[in-house]
mmCIF file of C-alpha atoms in Angstrom:
data_model
loop_
_atom_site.group_PDB
_atom_site.id
_atom_site.type_symbol
_atom_site.label_atom_id
_atom_site.label_comp_id
_atom_site.label_asym_id
_atom_site.label_seq_id
_atom_site.Cartn_x
_atom_site.Cartn_y
_atom_site.Cartn_z
ATOM 1 C CA MET A 25 13.072 8.567 -25.180
ATOM 2 C CA ALA A 26 15.478 7.814 -22.346
ATOM 3 C CA ALA A 27 14.403 5.777 -19.429
ATOM 4 C CA LEU A 28 13.720 7.541 -16.131
ATOM 5 C CA ARG A 29 16.516 6.844 -13.745
ATOM 6 C CA VAL A 30 15.487 5.722 -10.313
ATOM 7 C CA ALA A 31 17.078 5.927 -6.870
ATOM 8 C CA VAL A 32 15.826 3.050 -4.732
ATOM 9 C CA VAL A 33 15.836 4.267 -1.214
ATOM 10 C CA GLY A 34 15.311 1.079 1.080
ATOM 11 C CA ALA A 35 16.603 -2.390 0.388
ATOM 12 C CA GLY A 36 13.811 -4.281 2.142
ATOM 13 C CA SER A 37 11.514 -6.902 0.692
ATOM 14 C CA ILE A 38 9.132 -4.573 -1.278
ATOM 15 C CA SER A 39 12.021 -2.290 -2.399
ATOM 16 C CA ARG A 40 13.752 -5.387 -3.660
ATOM 17 C CA GLU A 41 10.806 -6.505 -5.742
ATOM 18 C CA PHE A 42 10.445 -3.074 -7.273
ATOM 19 C CA ALA A 43 14.150 -2.820 -8.118
ATOM 20 C CA LEU A 44 14.425 -6.238 -9.689
ATOM 21 C CA GLN A 45 10.865 -6.602 -11.179
ATOM 22 C CA HIS A 46 9.224 -3.327 -11.843
ATOM 23 C CA PHE A 47 12.029 -0.751 -12.679
ATOM 24 C CA GLY A 48 13.364 -1.700 -16.044
ATOM 25 C CA PRO A 49 12.621 -1.680 -19.751
ATOM 26 C CA GLN A 50 9.101 -2.770 -19.270
ATOM 27 C CA THR A 51 8.227 0.351 -17.402
ATOM 28 C CA HIS A 52 10.666 2.637 -19.225
ATOM 29 C CA THR A 53 12.711 3.038 -16.059
ATOM 30 C CA GLU A 54 16.145 1.854 -14.777
ATOM 31 C CA VAL A 55 17.706 1.723 -11.286
ATOM 32 C CA ALA A 56 20.500 4.367 -11.043
ATOM 33 C CA CYS A 57 21.510 3.443 -7.370
ATOM 34 C CA VAL A 58 20.462 1.924 -4.142
ATOM 35 C CA VAL A 59 20.246 3.594 -0.871
ATOM 36 C CA ASP A 60 19.970 2.041 2.580
ATOM 37 C CA VAL A 61 21.159 2.898 6.144
ATOM 38 C CA ASP A 62 22.405 -0.807 6.209
ATOM 39 C CA GLU A 63 25.292 -0.680 3.822
ATOM 40 C CA ASP A 64 25.415 -4.497 3.497
ATOM 41 C CA ARG A 65 21.797 -4.687 2.421
ATOM 42 C CA ALA A 66 22.442 -1.803 -0.041
ATOM 43 C CA LYS A 67 25.486 -3.581 -1.414
ATOM 44 C CA VAL A 68 23.580 -6.838 -1.995
ATOM 45 C CA LEU A 69 20.710 -5.352 -3.783
ATOM 46 C CA ALA A 70 23.035 -3.238 -5.918
ATOM 47 C CA ALA A 71 24.848 -6.196 -6.978
ATOM 48 C CA ASP A 72 21.514 -7.911 -7.920
ATOM 49 C CA VAL A 73 20.371 -4.835 -9.909
ATOM 50 C CA GLY A 74 23.657 -4.800 -11.821
ATOM 51 C CA SER A 75 23.327 -8.532 -12.605
ATOM 52 C CA ILE A 76 19.715 -8.066 -13.904
ATOM 53 C CA GLN A 77 20.753 -5.004 -15.923
ATOM 54 C CA ALA A 78 23.535 -7.227 -17.434
ATOM 55 C CA GLY A 79 21.142 -9.729 -18.474
ATOM 56 C CA ALA A 80 20.666 -12.243 -15.553
ATOM 57 C CA ALA A 81 17.105 -13.589 -14.950
ATOM 58 C CA VAL A 82 15.275 -12.639 -11.867
ATOM 59 C CA THR A 83 13.722 -15.226 -9.636
ATOM 60 C CA GLY A 84 11.221 -14.893 -6.947
ATOM 61 C CA ASP A 85 7.515 -15.380 -5.981
ATOM 62 C CA ARG A 86 4.641 -13.630 -4.366
ATOM 63 C CA LYS A 87 6.463 -13.824 -1.004
ATOM 64 C CA TYR A 88 8.984 -11.028 -1.777
ATOM 65 C CA LYS A 89 12.062 -13.222 -2.428
ATOM 66 C CA SER A 90 13.267 -11.530 -5.696
ATOM 67 C CA LYS A 91 16.861 -12.001 -6.507
ATOM 68 C CA ALA A 92 19.229 -12.451 -9.584
ATOM 69 C CA VAL A 93 19.839 -16.113 -10.466
ATOM 70 C CA ARG A 94 23.571 -15.389 -11.039
ATOM 71 C CA GLN A 95 25.909 -12.429 -10.295
ATOM 72 C CA ILE A 96 27.288 -10.832 -13.475
ATOM 73 C CA GLY A 97 27.884 -7.301 -14.702
ATOM 74 C CA THR A 98 28.721 -4.420 -12.550
ATOM 75 C CA PRO A 99 26.737 -3.393 -9.392
ATOM 76 C CA VAL A 100 24.941 -0.073 -9.614
ATOM 77 C CA PRO A 101 26.293 2.538 -6.934
ATOM 78 C CA HIS A 102 25.014 2.216 -3.384
ATOM 79 C CA PHE A 103 24.799 4.714 -0.545
ATOM 80 C CA THR A 104 23.835 4.856 3.204
ATOM 81 C CA GLY A 105 22.033 8.088 2.629
ATOM 82 C CA LEU A 106 20.046 10.113 0.058
ATOM 83 C CA THR A 107 23.261 12.157 -0.654
ATOM 84 C CA GLY A 108 23.977 14.679 -3.405
ATOM 85 C CA SER A 109 25.732 11.899 -5.417
ATOM 86 C CA ALA A 110 22.534 9.687 -5.116
ATOM 87 C CA LEU A 111 20.181 12.530 -6.010
ATOM 88 C CA ASP A 112 22.428 13.692 -8.881
ATOM 89 C CA SER A 113 22.077 10.239 -10.552
ATOM 90 C CA CYS A 114 18.329 9.967 -10.623
ATOM 91 C CA ASP A 115 15.086 11.449 -12.089
ATOM 92 C CA VAL A 116 12.850 9.665 -9.595
ATOM 93 C CA VAL A 117 13.209 8.697 -6.082
ATOM 94 C CA TYR A 118 11.436 5.575 -4.813
ATOM 95 C CA VAL A 119 10.814 5.736 -0.987
ATOM 96 C CA GLY A 120 10.460 2.094 0.411
ATOM 97 C CA THR A 121 11.592 2.877 4.086
ATOM 98 C CA THR A 122 9.918 2.766 7.408
ATOM 99 C CA PRO A 123 6.875 5.138 7.602
ATOM 100 C CA ALA A 124 8.425 7.616 10.109
ATOM 101 C CA SER A 125 11.303 8.392 7.591
ATOM 102 C CA HIS A 126 8.833 9.118 4.762
ATOM 103 C CA LEU A 127 8.418 12.905 5.337
ATOM 104 C CA ALA A 128 12.158 13.714 5.479
ATOM 105 C CA LEU A 129 13.054 11.652 2.426
ATOM 106 C CA VAL A 130 10.130 12.983 0.333
ATOM 107 C CA SER A 131 10.918 16.463 1.316
ATOM 108 C CA GLN A 132 14.647 15.962 0.360
ATOM 109 C CA ALA A 133 13.673 14.353 -3.065
ATOM 110 C CA LEU A 134 11.263 17.103 -3.946
ATOM 111 C CA ALA A 135 13.629 19.941 -2.866
ATOM 112 C CA ALA A 136 16.183 18.329 -5.279
ATOM 113 C CA GLY A 137 13.604 18.426 -8.133
ATOM 114 C CA LYS A 138 12.978 14.689 -8.203
ATOM 115 C CA HIS A 139 9.722 12.982 -8.852
ATOM 116 C CA VAL A 140 8.706 10.404 -6.051
ATOM 117 C CA ILE A 141 7.106 6.983 -5.711
ATOM 118 C CA LEU A 142 6.134 6.519 -2.010
ATOM 119 C CA GLU A 143 5.358 3.321 -0.230
ATOM 120 C CA LYS A 144 2.243 3.044 1.895
ATOM 121 C CA PRO A 145 1.349 3.832 4.509
ATOM 122 C CA ILE A 146 1.918 7.547 3.626
ATOM 123 C CA SER A 147 3.577 8.172 7.189
ATOM 124 C CA ALA A 148 3.507 7.228 10.754
ATOM 125 C CA SER A 149 1.437 10.168 11.923
ATOM 126 C CA GLY A 150 -1.278 12.397 10.987
ATOM 127 C CA GLU A 151 0.850 15.430 11.288
ATOM 128 C CA ASP A 152 3.600 14.034 8.807
ATOM 129 C CA ALA A 153 0.860 12.948 6.485
ATOM 130 C CA ASP A 154 -0.522 16.478 6.319
ATOM 131 C CA ALA A 155 3.031 17.845 5.632
ATOM 132 C CA ILE A 156 3.650 15.310 3.062
ATOM 133 C CA VAL A 157 0.328 16.323 1.239
ATOM 134 C CA ALA A 158 1.241 19.881 1.478
ATOM 135 C CA ALA A 159 4.744 19.402 0.152
ATOM 136 C CA VAL A 160 3.708 17.070 -2.846
ATOM 137 C CA GLU A 161 0.808 19.354 -3.890
ATOM 138 C CA SER A 162 3.033 22.262 -3.931
ATOM 139 C CA ALA A 163 5.683 20.618 -5.708
ATOM 140 C CA LEU A 164 3.247 19.515 -8.455
ATOM 141 C CA ALA A 165 1.558 22.961 -8.811
ATOM 142 C CA ASP A 166 4.912 25.069 -8.685
ATOM 143 C CA ARG A 167 7.326 22.735 -10.413
ATOM 144 C CA GLY A 168 5.431 20.017 -12.103
ATOM 145 C CA LEU A 169 6.888 17.306 -9.962
ATOM 146 C CA HIS A 170 4.762 14.157 -9.569
ATOM 147 C CA THR A 171 4.375 11.817 -6.537
ATOM 148 C CA SER A 172 2.601 8.550 -6.770
ATOM 149 C CA LEU A 173 1.734 6.332 -3.710
ATOM 150 C CA ASN A 174 2.075 2.561 -4.071
ATOM 151 C CA ILE A 175 -1.266 1.174 -2.953
ATOM 152 C CA GLY A 176 -2.014 -1.445 -5.540
ATOM 153 C CA MET A 177 -5.793 -1.566 -4.871
ATOM 154 C CA ARG A 178 -6.191 1.201 -7.482
ATOM 155 C CA TRP A 179 -5.179 -1.305 -10.192
ATOM 156 C CA ASN A 180 -6.407 -4.506 -8.649
ATOM 157 C CA ALA A 181 -8.455 -6.317 -11.176
ATOM 158 C CA ALA A 182 -10.370 -8.332 -8.545
ATOM 159 C CA LEU A 183 -11.552 -5.136 -6.684
ATOM 160 C CA ALA A 184 -12.304 -3.382 -9.910
ATOM 161 C CA ARG A 185 -14.576 -6.473 -10.819
ATOM 162 C CA MET A 186 -16.186 -6.044 -7.383
ATOM 163 C CA ARG A 187 -16.695 -2.266 -8.004
ATOM 164 C CA ASN A 188 -18.531 -3.013 -11.290
ATOM 165 C CA GLU A 189 -20.610 -5.640 -9.674
ATOM 166 C CA LEU A 190 -21.717 -3.130 -7.157
ATOM 167 C CA ALA A 191 -22.200 -0.390 -9.692
ATOM 168 C CA ASP A 192 -24.561 -2.728 -11.701
ATOM 169 C CA GLN A 193 -26.357 -3.533 -8.461
ATOM 170 C CA ARG A 194 -25.750 -7.254 -8.916
ATOM 171 C CA LEU A 195 -26.050 -7.743 -5.129
ATOM 172 C CA GLY A 196 -29.218 -5.663 -4.881
ATOM 173 C CA ALA A 197 -29.458 -3.360 -1.732
ATOM 174 C CA LEU A 198 -26.514 -3.557 0.349
ATOM 175 C CA ARG A 199 -26.768 -5.077 3.898
ATOM 176 C CA GLY A 200 -23.312 -4.926 5.348
ATOM 177 C CA GLY A 201 -19.977 -6.642 5.092
ATOM 178 C CA SER A 202 -16.815 -7.690 6.918
ATOM 179 C CA LEU A 203 -13.105 -7.071 6.661
ATOM 180 C CA ARG A 204 -11.025 -9.941 8.344
ATOM 181 C CA LEU A 205 -7.280 -9.826 8.556
ATOM 182 C CA HIS A 206 -6.060 -12.795 10.640
ATOM 183 C CA PHE A 207 -2.439 -13.756 10.951
ATOM 184 C CA GLN A 208 -0.627 -16.867 12.319
ATOM 185 C CA THR A 209 1.959 -14.538 13.801
ATOM 186 C CA TRP A 210 2.974 -10.855 13.561
ATOM 187 C CA PRO A 211 5.218 -9.819 12.023
ATOM 188 C CA ARG A 212 4.957 -12.155 9.078
ATOM 189 C CA ALA A 213 7.831 -14.479 8.411
ATOM 190 C CA TRP A 214 9.229 -12.418 5.452
ATOM 191 C CA GLN A 215 8.866 -9.073 7.401
ATOM 192 C CA ARG A 216 10.664 -9.640 10.762
ATOM 193 C CA GLN A 217 12.112 -6.181 11.214
ATOM 194 C CA ALA A 218 11.660 -4.804 14.659
ATOM 195 C CA TRP A 219 9.737 -1.730 13.666
ATOM 196 C CA CYS A 220 7.023 -4.031 12.146
ATOM 197 C CA ALA A 221 6.078 -5.177 15.596
ATOM 198 C CA ARG A 222 6.115 -1.616 17.220
ATOM 199 C CA ARG A 223 3.055 0.587 17.570
ATOM 200 C CA ALA A 224 4.723 3.749 16.192
ATOM 201 C CA GLU A 225 5.241 2.517 12.677
ATOM 202 C CA GLY A 226 4.259 -1.124 12.276
ATOM 203 C CA GLY A 227 1.334 -3.328 13.106
ATOM 204 C CA PRO A 228 -1.108 -5.285 10.981
ATOM 205 C CA LEU A 229 -3.588 -2.361 10.514
ATOM 206 C CA ARG A 230 -0.945 0.033 9.267
ATOM 207 C CA GLU A 231 0.911 -2.558 7.212
ATOM 208 C CA VAL A 232 -2.057 -4.407 5.695
ATOM 209 C CA GLY A 233 -5.118 -2.752 6.686
ATOM 210 C CA THR A 234 -4.098 0.370 4.799
ATOM 211 C CA HIS A 235 -4.576 -1.534 1.548
ATOM 212 C CA PHE A 236 -8.101 -2.589 2.335
ATOM 213 C CA LEU A 237 -9.107 0.716 3.937
ATOM 214 C CA PHE A 238 -8.147 2.344 0.660
ATOM 215 C CA GLY A 239 -9.979 -0.309 -1.038
ATOM 216 C CA LEU A 240 -13.242 0.498 0.562
ATOM 217 C CA HIS A 241 -12.830 4.017 -0.576
ATOM 218 C CA GLU A 242 -12.168 2.588 -4.050
ATOM 219 C CA LEU A 243 -15.438 0.643 -3.830
ATOM 220 C CA PHE A 244 -17.808 3.225 -2.293
ATOM 221 C CA GLY A 245 -16.050 6.529 -2.934
ATOM 222 C CA HIS A 246 -13.225 8.320 -1.296
ATOM 223 C CA GLY A 247 -14.315 9.555 2.121
ATOM 224 C CA CYS A 248 -17.145 6.857 2.310
ATOM 225 C CA VAL A 249 -16.145 5.734 5.846
ATOM 226 C CA ARG A 250 -17.844 8.291 8.074
ATOM 227 C CA ARG A 251 -17.203 6.986 11.475
ATOM 228 C CA VAL A 252 -15.618 3.991 13.330
ATOM 229 C CA MET A 253 -15.914 2.227 16.538
ATOM 230 C CA ALA A 254 -13.233 -0.326 17.651
ATOM 231 C CA SER A 255 -11.674 -2.113 20.607
ATOM 232 C CA VAL A 256 -7.925 -2.553 20.220
ATOM 233 C CA VAL A 257 -5.895 -4.919 22.349
ATOM 234 C CA PHE A 258 -2.256 -4.230 22.782
ATOM 235 C CA PRO A 259 -0.120 -6.957 24.334
ATOM 236 C CA ASP A 260 1.704 -4.580 26.569
ATOM 237 C CA GLY A 261 -1.115 -2.324 27.367
ATOM 238 C CA SER A 262 -2.295 1.108 26.130
ATOM 239 C CA GLU A 263 0.879 2.842 27.307
ATOM 240 C CA GLY A 264 3.259 0.280 25.852
ATOM 241 C CA SER A 265 5.247 0.185 22.450
ATOM 242 C CA ALA A 266 4.045 -3.068 20.902
ATOM 243 C CA ALA A 267 1.792 -2.933 18.043
ATOM 244 C CA GLU A 268 -1.835 -4.140 18.122
ATOM 245 C CA GLN A 269 -2.559 -7.750 18.904
ATOM 246 C CA SER A 270 -6.319 -7.790 17.934
ATOM 247 C CA VAL A 271 -8.925 -5.314 16.860
ATOM 248 C CA GLU A 272 -12.710 -5.734 16.724
ATOM 249 C CA GLY A 273 -14.818 -3.068 15.462
ATOM 250 C CA VAL A 274 -17.231 -1.521 13.036
ATOM 251 C CA LEU A 275 -16.765 0.793 9.995
ATOM 252 C CA GLU A 276 -19.863 2.784 9.218
ATOM 253 C CA LEU A 277 -20.238 3.977 5.599
ATOM 254 C CA GLU A 278 -21.789 7.070 4.361
ATOM 255 C CA ALA A 279 -25.651 6.649 3.924
ATOM 256 C CA GLY A 280 -26.669 6.319 0.462
ATOM 257 C CA CYS A 281 -23.303 5.002 -0.775
ATOM 258 C CA ARG A 282 -23.178 2.714 -3.877
ATOM 259 C CA GLY A 283 -26.242 0.562 -3.909
ATOM 260 C CA SER A 284 -27.165 0.962 -0.311
ATOM 261 C CA GLU A 285 -30.568 1.914 0.996
ATOM 262 C CA GLY A 286 -31.856 2.798 4.419
ATOM 263 C CA PRO A 287 -29.452 2.882 7.346
ATOM 264 C CA PRO A 288 -25.689 3.363 6.759
ATOM 265 C CA VAL A 289 -24.040 0.177 5.699
ATOM 266 C CA ARG A 290 -21.648 -1.238 8.393
ATOM 267 C CA ILE A 291 -18.497 -3.306 7.784
ATOM 268 C CA GLN A 292 -17.551 -5.485 10.699
ATOM 269 C CA LEU A 293 -13.799 -5.399 11.416
ATOM 270 C CA SER A 294 -11.604 -8.239 12.822
ATOM 271 C CA VAL A 295 -7.858 -8.253 13.064
ATOM 272 C CA ARG A 296 -6.024 -11.022 14.858
ATOM 273 C CA THR A 297 -2.401 -11.799 15.340
ATOM 274 C CA THR A 298 -2.258 -14.777 17.733
ATOM 275 C CA GLY A 299 -2.762 -17.650 15.453
ATOM 276 C CA GLN A 300 -6.507 -17.759 16.041
ATOM 277 C CA LEU A 301 -7.410 -18.281 12.519
ATOM 278 C CA ASP A 302 -10.615 -18.992 10.899
ATOM 279 C CA LEU A 303 -10.914 -22.704 10.013
ATOM 280 C CA GLN A 304 -11.521 -21.683 6.322
ATOM 281 C CA ALA A 305 -8.107 -20.263 6.182
ATOM 282 C CA ALA A 306 -6.529 -23.795 6.714
ATOM 283 C CA GLY A 307 -3.596 -22.438 8.573
ATOM 284 C CA ARG A 308 -2.798 -19.658 6.248
ATOM 285 C CA ASP A 309 -3.151 -15.993 7.021
ATOM 286 C CA LEU A 310 -6.491 -14.558 6.040
ATOM 287 C CA TYR A 311 -7.139 -11.550 3.946
ATOM 288 C CA GLU A 312 -10.790 -11.132 3.291
ATOM 289 C CA LEU A 313 -13.245 -8.318 2.473
ATOM 290 C CA VAL A 314 -16.868 -9.447 2.087
ATOM 291 C CA VAL A 315 -19.789 -7.317 0.873
ATOM 292 C CA ASP A 316 -23.318 -8.550 1.448
ATOM 293 C CA GLY A 317 -26.486 -7.694 -0.385
ATOM 294 C CA GLU A 318 -30.037 -8.936 -0.583
ATOM 295 C CA LEU A 319 -29.276 -10.865 -3.729
ATOM 296 C CA GLY A 320 -25.863 -12.174 -2.889
ATOM 297 C CA SER A 321 -22.288 -11.490 -1.719
ATOM 298 C CA LEU A 322 -18.884 -11.004 -3.029
ATOM 299 C CA LYS A 323 -15.531 -11.864 -1.318
ATOM 300 C CA LEU A 324 -12.144 -10.311 -2.088
ATOM 301 C CA PHE A 325 -9.605 -12.610 -0.673
ATOM 302 C CA ASP A 326 -5.694 -13.044 -0.677
ATOM 303 C CA PHE A 327 -5.674 -9.502 -1.934
ATOM 304 C CA THR A 328 -6.271 -10.156 -5.569
ATOM 305 C CA SER A 329 -8.920 -12.939 -5.959
ATOM 306 C CA LEU A 330 -12.660 -12.551 -5.955
ATOM 307 C CA GLU A 331 -15.505 -15.099 -5.580
ATOM 308 C CA ASP A 332 -19.171 -14.869 -5.350
ATOM 309 C CA GLY A 333 -21.431 -16.177 -2.602
ATOM 310 C CA ASP A 334 -21.902 -19.488 -4.235
ATOM 311 C CA GLY A 335 -18.056 -19.977 -4.339
ATOM 312 C CA LYS A 336 -17.627 -19.210 -8.034
ATOM 313 C CA THR A 337 -14.133 -17.795 -8.778
ATOM 314 C CA LEU A 338 -14.645 -14.435 -10.717
ATOM 315 C CA VAL A 339 -10.917 -13.314 -10.593
ATOM 316 C CA SER A 340 -7.948 -15.369 -9.517
ATOM 317 C CA GLU A 341 -4.598 -14.152 -8.432
ATOM 318 C CA ALA A 342 -4.462 -10.940 -10.447
ATOM 319 C CA ALA A 343 -1.459 -8.725 -10.301
ATOM 320 C CA TYR A 344 -0.849 -6.695 -7.356
ATOM 321 C CA GLY A 345 -0.769 -3.345 -9.297
ATOM 322 C CA ARG A 346 2.860 -2.360 -8.506
ATOM 323 C CA GLN A 347 3.944 -2.177 -12.119
ATOM 324 C CA GLU A 348 0.982 -0.205 -12.947
ATOM 325 C CA CYS A 349 2.068 2.318 -10.122
ATOM 326 C CA VAL A 350 5.325 2.780 -11.913
ATOM 327 C CA GLN A 351 3.826 3.101 -15.336
ATOM 328 C CA GLU A 352 1.385 5.746 -14.268
ATOM 329 C CA LEU A 353 4.217 7.997 -12.890
ATOM 330 C CA VAL A 354 6.187 7.593 -15.948
ATOM 331 C CA ALA A 355 3.215 8.545 -18.115
ATOM 332 C CA ALA A 356 2.647 11.610 -15.959
ATOM 333 C CA VAL A 357 6.209 12.668 -16.051
ATOM 334 C CA ARG A 358 6.284 12.306 -19.864
ATOM 335 C CA GLY A 359 3.033 14.053 -20.217
ATOM 336 C CA SER A 360 1.659 11.220 -22.241
ATOM 337 C CA GLU A 361 -1.791 11.242 -20.546
ATOM 338 C CA ALA A 362 -4.481 13.711 -21.089
ATOM 339 C CA VAL A 363 -5.123 16.199 -18.278
ATOM 340 C CA GLY A 364 -7.073 14.604 -15.444
ATOM 341 C CA ALA A 365 -6.605 11.104 -16.907
ATOM 342 C CA SER A 366 -3.835 9.970 -14.426
ATOM 343 C CA ARG A 367 -4.804 7.210 -12.121
ATOM 344 C CA MET A 368 -1.934 7.697 -9.697
ATOM 345 C CA VAL A 369 -2.757 7.346 -6.059
ATOM 346 C CA THR A 370 -2.345 10.850 -4.660
ATOM 347 C CA ALA A 371 -0.852 11.762 -1.266
ATOM 348 C CA ARG A 372 -4.462 13.190 -0.386
ATOM 349 C CA GLU A 373 -6.021 9.893 -1.068
ATOM 350 C CA ALA A 374 -3.514 8.026 0.813
ATOM 351 C CA ARG A 375 -3.978 10.365 3.756
ATOM 352 C CA SER A 376 -7.799 9.549 3.736
ATOM 353 C CA ALA A 377 -7.070 5.822 4.332
ATOM 354 C CA GLN A 378 -4.679 6.760 7.122
ATOM 355 C CA ARG A 379 -7.246 8.979 8.841
ATOM 356 C CA VAL A 380 -9.631 5.958 8.952
ATOM 357 C CA LEU A 381 -6.743 3.872 10.357
ATOM 358 C CA ASP A 382 -5.842 6.432 13.048
ATOM 359 C CA ALA A 383 -9.509 6.652 14.053
ATOM 360 C CA ILE A 384 -9.623 2.832 14.612
ATOM 361 C CA LEU A 385 -6.397 2.843 16.644
ATOM 362 C CA THR A 386 -7.727 5.623 18.944
ATOM 363 C CA SER A 387 -11.366 4.693 19.104
ATOM 364 C CA SER A 388 -11.255 2.909 22.596
ATOM 365 C CA GLY A 389 -14.661 1.279 22.063
ATOM 366 C CA SER A 390 -16.405 4.659 21.184
ATOM 367 C CA TRP A 391 -17.630 6.081 18.028
ATOM 368 C CA ILE A 392 -15.110 8.385 16.249
ATOM 369 C CA SER A 393 -16.097 10.382 13.177
ATOM 370 C CA VAL A 394 -13.586 10.515 10.422
ATOM 371 C CA SER A 395 -12.934 13.882 8.775
ATOM 372 C CA TYR A 396 -11.560 14.459 5.312
ATOM 373 C CA ASP A 397 -10.445 17.508 3.309
#
């Protein structure tokens, strides 16, 4: 069966990793073209893709520096917009652009009859998220077009182990937990685009917190976060444009969620971007979700590693789940999975995580209930 052809829209760090490492024979896909408003970036990535397709090796690490080790072959076509030519060349559109552009690009792709892989967060606003959910659900029901959100927590082996431990009640009754995201600086060194530093589309909660808020839903059930209370500090004040500098708050889970007894479990939230790092991080950025129970605790750290309360490593540096995201879409498009068996992250699930995020950002120190459909 022929590989699914992919138009890669956006030539930034994550798009580059997908184009060079996850779209290829290993996932029964191939990059058909590259699209970016910055033609130079599109041209460079198109040349790297052509080199990989011609047999060059890809080099890179977990810091999003993928590239072809040598330039050979012919670059794939590149464009500065999702034009008719770009759409005609593909079966799938991968949208790896800034959040505010997602609605227009997803709508354009679906209107052209293309399947979609969409980067998190789903959008930059609740209104856009609602519109995306409506569009993708209609496209699936009416035309069989699939949309998959790239939120790797769905396939994260460390999170899955954590969920299984909770399901088996290895921690006993749950007592609480914490989510800490501490950064030496924001934006991070590999992500120094202006939009990442702005409130409208960027910030650590939107860019990183989305993963962990979705992860909480994976652990405790979608819609588990019932209300939030947080104090958010912006460096230029509440009316400015800069992204959040710090957040301190509480996420309250639904009473009776997995393994809990008595009052609702509360997750303490701490986000910092000023270099005030926990000493345990030893000068590195800190990504840490801890769940505490009467019999012990579990800590998910650095996204894909897990240890218990005694410091015993249970999972170490598992995959991020990006390749699985592609594989699930391909399986859905080809109809190779049983009805209801797909594990793709849906737009509705991604919107649930965004609703928690939006509640945090607007809390202003008061409790806000989170609503779901």
